[in-house]
Coordinates of C-alpha atoms and ligand atoms in Angstrom, one line a residue:
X1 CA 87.3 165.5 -16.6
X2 CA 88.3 161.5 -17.6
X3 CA 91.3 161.2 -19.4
X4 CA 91.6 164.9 -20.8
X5 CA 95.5 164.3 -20.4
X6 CA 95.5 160.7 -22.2
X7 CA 96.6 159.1 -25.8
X8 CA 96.1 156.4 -27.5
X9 CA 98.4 154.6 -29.6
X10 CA 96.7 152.9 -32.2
X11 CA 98.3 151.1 -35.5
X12 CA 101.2 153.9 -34.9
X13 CA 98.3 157.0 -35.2
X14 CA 97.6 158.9 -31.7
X15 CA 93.7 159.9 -30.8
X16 CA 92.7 161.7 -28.4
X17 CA 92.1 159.5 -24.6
X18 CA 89.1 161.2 -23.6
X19 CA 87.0 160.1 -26.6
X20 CA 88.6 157.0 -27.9
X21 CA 90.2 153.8 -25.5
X22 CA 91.8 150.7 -27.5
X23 CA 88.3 149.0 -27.5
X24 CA 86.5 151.5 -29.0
X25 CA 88.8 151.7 -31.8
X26 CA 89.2 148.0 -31.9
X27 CA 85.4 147.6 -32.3
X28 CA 85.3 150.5 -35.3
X29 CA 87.2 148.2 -37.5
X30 CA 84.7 145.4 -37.1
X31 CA 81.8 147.1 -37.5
X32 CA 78.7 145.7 -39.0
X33 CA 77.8 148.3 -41.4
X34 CA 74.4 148.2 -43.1
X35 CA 73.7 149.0 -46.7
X36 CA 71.4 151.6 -45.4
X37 CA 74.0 153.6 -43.9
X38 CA 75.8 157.0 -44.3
X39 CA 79.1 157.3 -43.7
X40 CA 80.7 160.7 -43.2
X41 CA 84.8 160.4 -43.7
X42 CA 87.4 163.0 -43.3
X43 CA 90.5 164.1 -41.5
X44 CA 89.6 166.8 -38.8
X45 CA 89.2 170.1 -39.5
X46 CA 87.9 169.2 -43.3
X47 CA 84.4 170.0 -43.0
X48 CA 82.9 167.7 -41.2
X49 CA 80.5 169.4 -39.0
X50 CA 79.3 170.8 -42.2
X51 CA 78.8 167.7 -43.9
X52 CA 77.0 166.4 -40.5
X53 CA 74.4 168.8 -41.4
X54 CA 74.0 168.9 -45.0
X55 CA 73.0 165.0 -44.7
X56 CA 70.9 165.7 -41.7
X57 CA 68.8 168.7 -43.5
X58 CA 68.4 166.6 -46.8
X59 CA 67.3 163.9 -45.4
X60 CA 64.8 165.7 -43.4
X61 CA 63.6 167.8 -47.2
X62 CA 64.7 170.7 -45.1
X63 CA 63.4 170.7 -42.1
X64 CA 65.4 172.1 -39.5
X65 CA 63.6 170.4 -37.0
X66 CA 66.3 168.1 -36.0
X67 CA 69.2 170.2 -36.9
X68 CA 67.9 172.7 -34.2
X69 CA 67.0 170.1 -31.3
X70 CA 69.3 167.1 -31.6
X71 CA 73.7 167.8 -31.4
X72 CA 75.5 166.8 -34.2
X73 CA 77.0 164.0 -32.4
X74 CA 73.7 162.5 -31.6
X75 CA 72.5 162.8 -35.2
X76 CA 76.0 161.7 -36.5
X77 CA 77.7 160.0 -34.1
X78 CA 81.5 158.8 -34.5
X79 CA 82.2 155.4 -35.2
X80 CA 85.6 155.4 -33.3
X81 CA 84.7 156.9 -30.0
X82 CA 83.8 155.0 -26.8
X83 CA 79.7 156.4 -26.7
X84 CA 79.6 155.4 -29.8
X85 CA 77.2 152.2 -29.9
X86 CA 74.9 153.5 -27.0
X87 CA 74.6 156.9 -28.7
X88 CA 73.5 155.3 -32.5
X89 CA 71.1 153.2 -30.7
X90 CA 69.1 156.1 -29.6
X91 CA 70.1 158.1 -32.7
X92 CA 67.1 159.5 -34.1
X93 CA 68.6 159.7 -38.0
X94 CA 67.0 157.3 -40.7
X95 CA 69.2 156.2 -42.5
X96 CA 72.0 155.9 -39.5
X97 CA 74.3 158.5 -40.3
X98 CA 78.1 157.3 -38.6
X99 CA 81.0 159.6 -39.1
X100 CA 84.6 158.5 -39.0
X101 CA 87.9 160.3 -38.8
X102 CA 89.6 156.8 -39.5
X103 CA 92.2 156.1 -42.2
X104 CA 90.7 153.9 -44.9
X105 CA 94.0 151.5 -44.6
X106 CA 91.9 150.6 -41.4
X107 CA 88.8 150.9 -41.6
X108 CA 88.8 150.1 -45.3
X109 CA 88.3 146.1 -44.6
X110 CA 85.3 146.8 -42.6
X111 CA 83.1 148.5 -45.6
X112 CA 84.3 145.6 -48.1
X113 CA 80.8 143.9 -48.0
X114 CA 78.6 146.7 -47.9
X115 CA 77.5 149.2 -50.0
X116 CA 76.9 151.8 -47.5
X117 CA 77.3 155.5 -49.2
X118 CA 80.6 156.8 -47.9
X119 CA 80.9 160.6 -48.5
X120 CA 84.4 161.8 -48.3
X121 CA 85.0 165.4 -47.4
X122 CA 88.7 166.7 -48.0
X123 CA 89.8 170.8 -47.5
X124 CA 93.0 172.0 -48.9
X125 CA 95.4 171.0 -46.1
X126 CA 97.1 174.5 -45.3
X127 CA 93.8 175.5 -44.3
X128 CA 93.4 172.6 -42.3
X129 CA 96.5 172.9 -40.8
X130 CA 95.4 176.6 -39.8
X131 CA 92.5 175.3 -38.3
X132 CA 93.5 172.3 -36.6
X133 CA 96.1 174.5 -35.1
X134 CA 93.4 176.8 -33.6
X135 CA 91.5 174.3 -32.7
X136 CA 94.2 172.6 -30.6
X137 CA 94.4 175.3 -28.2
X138 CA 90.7 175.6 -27.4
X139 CA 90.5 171.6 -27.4
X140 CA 91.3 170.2 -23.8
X141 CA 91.6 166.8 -25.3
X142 CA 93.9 167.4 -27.9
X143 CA 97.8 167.7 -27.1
X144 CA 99.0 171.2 -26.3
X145 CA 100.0 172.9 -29.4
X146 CA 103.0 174.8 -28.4
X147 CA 104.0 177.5 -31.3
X148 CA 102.9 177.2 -35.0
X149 CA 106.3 176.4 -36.8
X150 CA 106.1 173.2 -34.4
X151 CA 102.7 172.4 -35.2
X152 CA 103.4 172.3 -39.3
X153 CA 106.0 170.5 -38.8
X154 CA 104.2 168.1 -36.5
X155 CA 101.3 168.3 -39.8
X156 CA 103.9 168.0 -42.4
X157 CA 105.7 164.8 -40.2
X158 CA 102.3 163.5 -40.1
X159 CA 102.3 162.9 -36.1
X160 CA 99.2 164.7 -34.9
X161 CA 96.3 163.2 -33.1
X162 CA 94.1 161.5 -36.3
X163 CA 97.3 160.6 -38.0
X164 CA 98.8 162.0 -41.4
X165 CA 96.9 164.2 -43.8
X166 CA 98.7 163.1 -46.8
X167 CA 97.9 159.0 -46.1
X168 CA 94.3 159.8 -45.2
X169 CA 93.2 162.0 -48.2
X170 CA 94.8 159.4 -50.6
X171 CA 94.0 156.4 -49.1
X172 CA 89.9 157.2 -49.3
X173 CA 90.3 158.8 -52.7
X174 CA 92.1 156.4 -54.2
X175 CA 88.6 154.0 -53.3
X176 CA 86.8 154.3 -56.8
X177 CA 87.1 151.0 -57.9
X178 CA 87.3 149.2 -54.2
X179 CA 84.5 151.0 -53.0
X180 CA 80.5 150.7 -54.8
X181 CA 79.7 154.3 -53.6
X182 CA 82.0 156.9 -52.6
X183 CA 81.4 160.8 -53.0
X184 CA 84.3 162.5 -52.9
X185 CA 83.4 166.7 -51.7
X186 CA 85.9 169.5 -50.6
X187 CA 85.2 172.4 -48.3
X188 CA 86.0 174.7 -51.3
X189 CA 83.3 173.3 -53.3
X190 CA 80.7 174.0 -50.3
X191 CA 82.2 177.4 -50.1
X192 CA 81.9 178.2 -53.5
X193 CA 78.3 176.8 -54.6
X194 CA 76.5 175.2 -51.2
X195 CA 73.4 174.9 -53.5
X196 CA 75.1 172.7 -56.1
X197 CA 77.4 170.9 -53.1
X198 CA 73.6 169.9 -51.5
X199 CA 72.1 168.9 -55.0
X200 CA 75.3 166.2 -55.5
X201 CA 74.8 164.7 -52.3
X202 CA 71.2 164.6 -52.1
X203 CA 71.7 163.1 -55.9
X204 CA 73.8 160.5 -54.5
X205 CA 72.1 159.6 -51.5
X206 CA 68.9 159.5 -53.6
X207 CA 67.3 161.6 -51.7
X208 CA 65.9 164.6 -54.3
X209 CA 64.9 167.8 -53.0
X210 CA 62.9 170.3 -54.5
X211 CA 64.1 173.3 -55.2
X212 CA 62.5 175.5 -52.2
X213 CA 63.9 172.1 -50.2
X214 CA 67.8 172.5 -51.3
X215 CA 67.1 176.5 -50.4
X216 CA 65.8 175.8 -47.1
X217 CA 69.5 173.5 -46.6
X218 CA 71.5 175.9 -48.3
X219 CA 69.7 179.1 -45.1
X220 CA 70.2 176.5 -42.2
X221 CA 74.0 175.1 -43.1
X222 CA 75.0 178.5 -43.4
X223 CA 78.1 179.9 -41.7
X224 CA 75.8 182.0 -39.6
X225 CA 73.6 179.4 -39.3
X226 CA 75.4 177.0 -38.0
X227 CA 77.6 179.6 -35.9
X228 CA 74.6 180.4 -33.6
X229 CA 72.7 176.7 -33.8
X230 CA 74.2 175.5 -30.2
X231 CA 72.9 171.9 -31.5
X232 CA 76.4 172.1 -33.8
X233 CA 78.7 175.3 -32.9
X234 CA 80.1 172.9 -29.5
X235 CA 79.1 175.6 -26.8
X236 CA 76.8 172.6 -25.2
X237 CA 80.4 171.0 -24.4
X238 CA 81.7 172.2 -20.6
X239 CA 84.4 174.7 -20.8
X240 CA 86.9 171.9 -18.9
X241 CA 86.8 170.2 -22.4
X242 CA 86.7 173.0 -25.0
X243 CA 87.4 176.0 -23.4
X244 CA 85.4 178.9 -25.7
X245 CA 87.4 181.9 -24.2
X246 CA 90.2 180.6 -26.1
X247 CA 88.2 180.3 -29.7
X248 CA 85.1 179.5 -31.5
X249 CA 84.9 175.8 -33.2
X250 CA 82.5 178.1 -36.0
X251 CA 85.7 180.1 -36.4
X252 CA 85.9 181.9 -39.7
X253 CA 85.0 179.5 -42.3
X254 CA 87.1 180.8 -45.3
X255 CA 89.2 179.7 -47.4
X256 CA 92.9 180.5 -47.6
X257 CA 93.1 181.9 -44.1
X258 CA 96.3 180.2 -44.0
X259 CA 97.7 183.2 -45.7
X260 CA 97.6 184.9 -42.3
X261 CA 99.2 182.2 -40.7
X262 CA 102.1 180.8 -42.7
X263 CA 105.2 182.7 -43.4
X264 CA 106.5 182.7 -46.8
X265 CA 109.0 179.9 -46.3
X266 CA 106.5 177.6 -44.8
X267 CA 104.2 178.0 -47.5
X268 CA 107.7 177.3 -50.0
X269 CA 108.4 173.8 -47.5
X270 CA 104.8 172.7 -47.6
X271 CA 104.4 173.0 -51.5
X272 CA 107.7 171.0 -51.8
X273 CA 106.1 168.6 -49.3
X274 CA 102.9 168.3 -51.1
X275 CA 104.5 167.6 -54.6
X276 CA 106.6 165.5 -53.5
X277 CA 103.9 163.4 -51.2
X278 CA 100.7 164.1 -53.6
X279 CA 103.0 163.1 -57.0
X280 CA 100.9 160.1 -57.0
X281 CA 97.2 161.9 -57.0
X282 CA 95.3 163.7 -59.7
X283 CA 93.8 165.7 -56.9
X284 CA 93.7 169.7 -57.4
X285 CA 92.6 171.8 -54.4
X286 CA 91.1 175.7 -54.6
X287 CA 93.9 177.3 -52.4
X288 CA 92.6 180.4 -51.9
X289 CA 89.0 182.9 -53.0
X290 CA 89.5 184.0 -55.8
X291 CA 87.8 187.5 -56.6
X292 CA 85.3 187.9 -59.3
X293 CA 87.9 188.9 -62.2
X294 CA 89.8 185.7 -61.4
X295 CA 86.8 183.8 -61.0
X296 CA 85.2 184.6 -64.5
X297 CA 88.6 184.1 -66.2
X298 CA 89.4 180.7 -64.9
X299 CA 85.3 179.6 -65.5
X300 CA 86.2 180.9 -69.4
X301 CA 89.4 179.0 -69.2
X302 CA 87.1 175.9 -68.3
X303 CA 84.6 177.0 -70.9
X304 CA 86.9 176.7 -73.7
X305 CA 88.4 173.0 -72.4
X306 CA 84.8 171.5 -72.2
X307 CA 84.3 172.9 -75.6
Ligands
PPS401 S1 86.1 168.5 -36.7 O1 86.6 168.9 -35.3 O2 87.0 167.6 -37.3 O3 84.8 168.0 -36.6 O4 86.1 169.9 -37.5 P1 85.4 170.1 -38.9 O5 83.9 170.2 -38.7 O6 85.9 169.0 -39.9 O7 86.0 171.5 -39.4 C1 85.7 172.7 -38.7 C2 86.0 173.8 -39.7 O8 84.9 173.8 -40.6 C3 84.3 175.2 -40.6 N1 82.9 175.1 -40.9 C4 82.3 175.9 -41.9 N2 82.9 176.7 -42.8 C5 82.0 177.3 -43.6 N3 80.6 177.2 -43.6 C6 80.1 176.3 -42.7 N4 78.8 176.2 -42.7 C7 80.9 175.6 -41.8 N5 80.7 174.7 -40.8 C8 81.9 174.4 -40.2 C9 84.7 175.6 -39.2 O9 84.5 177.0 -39.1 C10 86.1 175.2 -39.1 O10 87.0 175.9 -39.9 P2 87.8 177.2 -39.5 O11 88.8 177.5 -40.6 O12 88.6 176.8 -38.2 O13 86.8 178.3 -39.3

């Protein structure tokens, strides 16, 4: 398969050869964005896929129709890889929905005279780390990911395909005032109330839904769902690019799995990491599930702050 073995350098960040050359990322940063259009951001491993189909069912009221017929990358296609202008042209979404994994120190110039709706999607990174990781040894494309401790460093250095976690989360959330419309929503939040994570975005993409409409989203973007709709779990791509005897891309879909996965002085370097790189941001991630006793004491803890 082309280029499974290639990188590109780009502006110091490495992607992936078989999905991105030096013009297609070129072109990314000069493109025309509409008003009219949707534009799914995140580093990998954050949710995207989710996010894919929570626009695509609200702006179909629910209907699975697409969801179930059409791959997420023909629904969604991203803005940085070479198919990327043939595959929007036949795209059947209305509004165009484009999702990017770019940083927004470059693609940040191209959205300055639009207001397209930018929805940011962010996951509390050791989980993404977990998950990248994982996904790195089912991904041809990617770089082989030798042992864990290598790969969080790799994470924590910020030198893995897509760039650094730390500069991408910051640099689209620090957007407020730069950008017109940016939603900002995290994997936990899906995780923890899907119905109300639909309502916000259907509220900002002023698209409103009916009750029984933001039920039927909430069934189809399910975890189960979404594991067995072939249209987003990958198993249409050839096993030469993702081979699925080595994982699922619908993997486990929790949070804190990284508590499996990091030892105890990991988890010590990372926090010292992210204080030290996050000291800036007013961002607070939902590390782990909590259980219902923790649950009801931290909602009364926010009870008695609102009041
Ligand atoms: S990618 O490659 O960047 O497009 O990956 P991305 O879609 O951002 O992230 C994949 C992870 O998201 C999980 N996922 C979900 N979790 C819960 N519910 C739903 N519906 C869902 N859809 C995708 C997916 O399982 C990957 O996380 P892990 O932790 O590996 O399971």
């Amino acid at each position: 398969m082309a280029r499974l073995d290639v990188t590109e350098m780009f502006h110091g960040i490495s992607f992936p050869g078989h999905l991105h050359t030096q013009d297609s990322l070129q072109l990314a940063l000069k493109f025309p964005f509409q008003d009219s259009d949707i534009l799914i951001v995140s580093y990998p491993k954050s949710g995207t896929t989710w996010m894919q189909e929570i626009v695509s069912l609200i702006s179909n009221k629910g209907d699975p129709h697409l969801a179930q017929n059409v791959p997420n990358w023909a629904r969604s296609p991203w803005l940085e890889q070479y198919y990327f202008a043939a595959v929007l042209e036949t795209s059947p979404s209305t509004p165009r929905v484009i999702t990017t994994h770019l940083p927004h120190h470059l693609l940040g110039p191209a959205l300055h005279d639009s207001t397209t709706k930018v929805i940011y999607v962010s996951r509390n990174p050791k989980d993404v780390i977990v998950s990248f990781y994982h996904f790195h040894k089912m991904a041809n494309f990617l770089p082989e990911a030798d042992s864990f401790p290598e790969f969080f460093n790799q994470f924590l250095e910020g030198t893995l395909s897509y760039g650094s976690w730390f500069d991408h989360v910051k640099g689209w959330t620090n957007q407020t005032a730069a950008l017109d419309k940016l939603l900002h929503v995290t994997y936990e939040e899906m995780s923890l109330d899907l119905h109300g994570a639909i309502k916000k975005v259907s509220s900002f993409l002023e698209c409103p839904l009916v009750e029984d409409e933001v039920n039927t989203c909430v069934k189809h973007c399910s975890f189960s769902s979404m594991k067995h709709n072939n249209m987003v779990n990958y198993t249409l791509i050839p096993q030469e690019i993702m081979d699925h005897s080595k994982g699922s891309f619908m993997r486990k879909g929790k949070i804190g799995d990284w508590k499996n996965m990091l030892t105890e002085e990991q988890n010590q370097s990372f926090d010292k990491v992210y204080k030290s790189k996050m000291q800036d941001c007013t961002l607070e991630f939902v590390w782990e599930e909590q259980n219902e006793e923790e649950r009801h004491v931290s909602e009364q803890a926010t009870i008695k702050k609102d009041s």
